[in-house]
Short mmCIF file of C-alpha atoms in Angstrom, two decimals:
data_model
loop_
_atom_site.label_atom_id
_atom_site.label_comp_id
_atom_site.label_asym_id
_atom_site.label_seq_id
_atom_site.Cartn_x
_atom_site.Cartn_y
_atom_site.Cartn_z
CA MET U 30 -4.45 -6.35 20.20
CA GLY U 31 -1.17 -6.92 18.37
CA LYS U 32 1.24 -4.32 17.12
CA ALA U 33 0.81 -3.04 13.55
CA ILE U 34 3.24 -4.36 10.97
CA GLY U 35 5.62 -1.60 9.90
CA LEU U 36 6.17 -0.50 6.32
CA ARG U 37 9.44 -0.58 4.43
CA GLU U 38 11.76 2.32 5.15
CA ASP U 39 13.00 2.75 1.56
CA PHE U 40 9.74 4.41 0.45
CA ASP U 41 7.59 7.28 1.71
CA GLY U 42 4.13 8.66 1.03
CA ALA U 43 5.29 11.01 -1.72
CA ALA U 44 7.10 8.21 -3.56
CA LEU U 45 4.02 5.98 -3.45
CA ARG U 46 1.82 8.79 -4.75
CA ARG U 47 4.26 9.32 -7.66
CA LEU U 48 4.18 5.61 -8.44
CA SER U 49 0.38 5.59 -8.30
CA ARG U 50 0.27 8.27 -11.01
CA MET U 51 2.62 6.28 -13.27
CA THR U 52 1.04 2.83 -13.08
CA ARG U 53 -1.43 1.54 -15.67
CA SER U 54 -3.16 -0.64 -13.07
CA ALA U 55 -6.03 1.11 -11.28
CA ASN U 56 -5.96 -1.51 -8.53
CA GLN U 57 -2.25 -1.02 -7.89
CA ALA U 58 -2.76 2.77 -7.81
CA ARG U 59 -5.55 2.39 -5.23
CA ARG U 60 -3.36 0.16 -3.07
CA LEU U 61 -0.39 2.52 -3.34
CA LEU U 62 -2.55 5.48 -2.30
CA ALA U 63 -3.88 3.56 0.68
CA LEU U 64 -0.35 2.73 1.84
CA ALA U 65 0.75 6.32 1.24
CA GLU U 66 -1.88 7.34 3.81
CA ILE U 67 -0.19 5.10 6.38
CA TYR U 68 3.25 6.51 5.54
CA ASP U 69 1.89 10.02 6.07
CA GLY U 70 0.72 9.16 9.57
CA GLY U 71 -2.87 8.21 8.80
CA SER U 72 -4.58 5.29 10.47
CA ARG U 73 -5.00 1.86 8.98
CA SER U 74 -8.75 2.51 9.10
CA ALA U 75 -8.28 5.60 6.92
CA ALA U 76 -6.15 3.53 4.52
CA ALA U 77 -8.91 0.91 4.38
CA ARG U 78 -11.46 3.61 3.50
CA ILE U 79 -9.21 4.94 0.74
CA GLY U 80 -8.70 1.44 -0.62
CA GLY U 81 -12.35 0.50 -0.25
CA VAL U 82 -11.49 -2.62 1.76
CA GLY U 83 -11.30 -3.90 5.33
CA LEU U 84 -8.39 -3.81 7.74
CA GLN U 85 -7.38 -7.42 7.02
CA ILE U 86 -6.91 -6.60 3.33
CA VAL U 87 -4.77 -3.57 4.21
CA ARG U 88 -2.64 -5.88 6.36
CA ASP U 89 -2.26 -8.23 3.41
CA TRP U 90 -1.21 -5.30 1.18
CA VAL U 91 1.41 -4.24 3.73
CA LEU U 92 2.84 -7.76 3.82
CA ARG U 93 2.94 -7.97 0.01
CA PHE U 94 4.47 -4.50 -0.28
CA ASN U 95 7.13 -5.27 2.33
CA ALA U 96 8.07 -8.50 0.56
CA ARG U 97 8.07 -7.34 -3.09
CA GLY U 98 7.77 -3.56 -3.12
CA PRO U 99 5.27 -1.87 -5.43
CA ASP U 100 5.19 -4.93 -7.71
CA GLY U 101 3.67 -6.89 -4.84
CA LEU U 102 0.54 -4.75 -5.20
CA LEU U 103 -0.18 -5.80 -8.77
CA ASP U 104 -3.05 -8.19 -9.44
CA GLY U 105 -2.15 -11.79 -10.13
CA LYS U 106 -0.66 -14.81 -8.48
#
């Protein structure tokens, strides 16, 4: 099994929870809360349960978040 992809170091769980309260997008809020779980030491499986998705989707969210920050978790192309 490969090593988990790390999250950006310029955010933390508390910051993502704050952002999730401020966004108008329910999907972005759900994704931010899932990633906040990982920042706080939770497992990727726990993050997947919070997000209501599988592990592969959580991996995709991590990649999008690392590349574009919170805006990478918005719906769209």
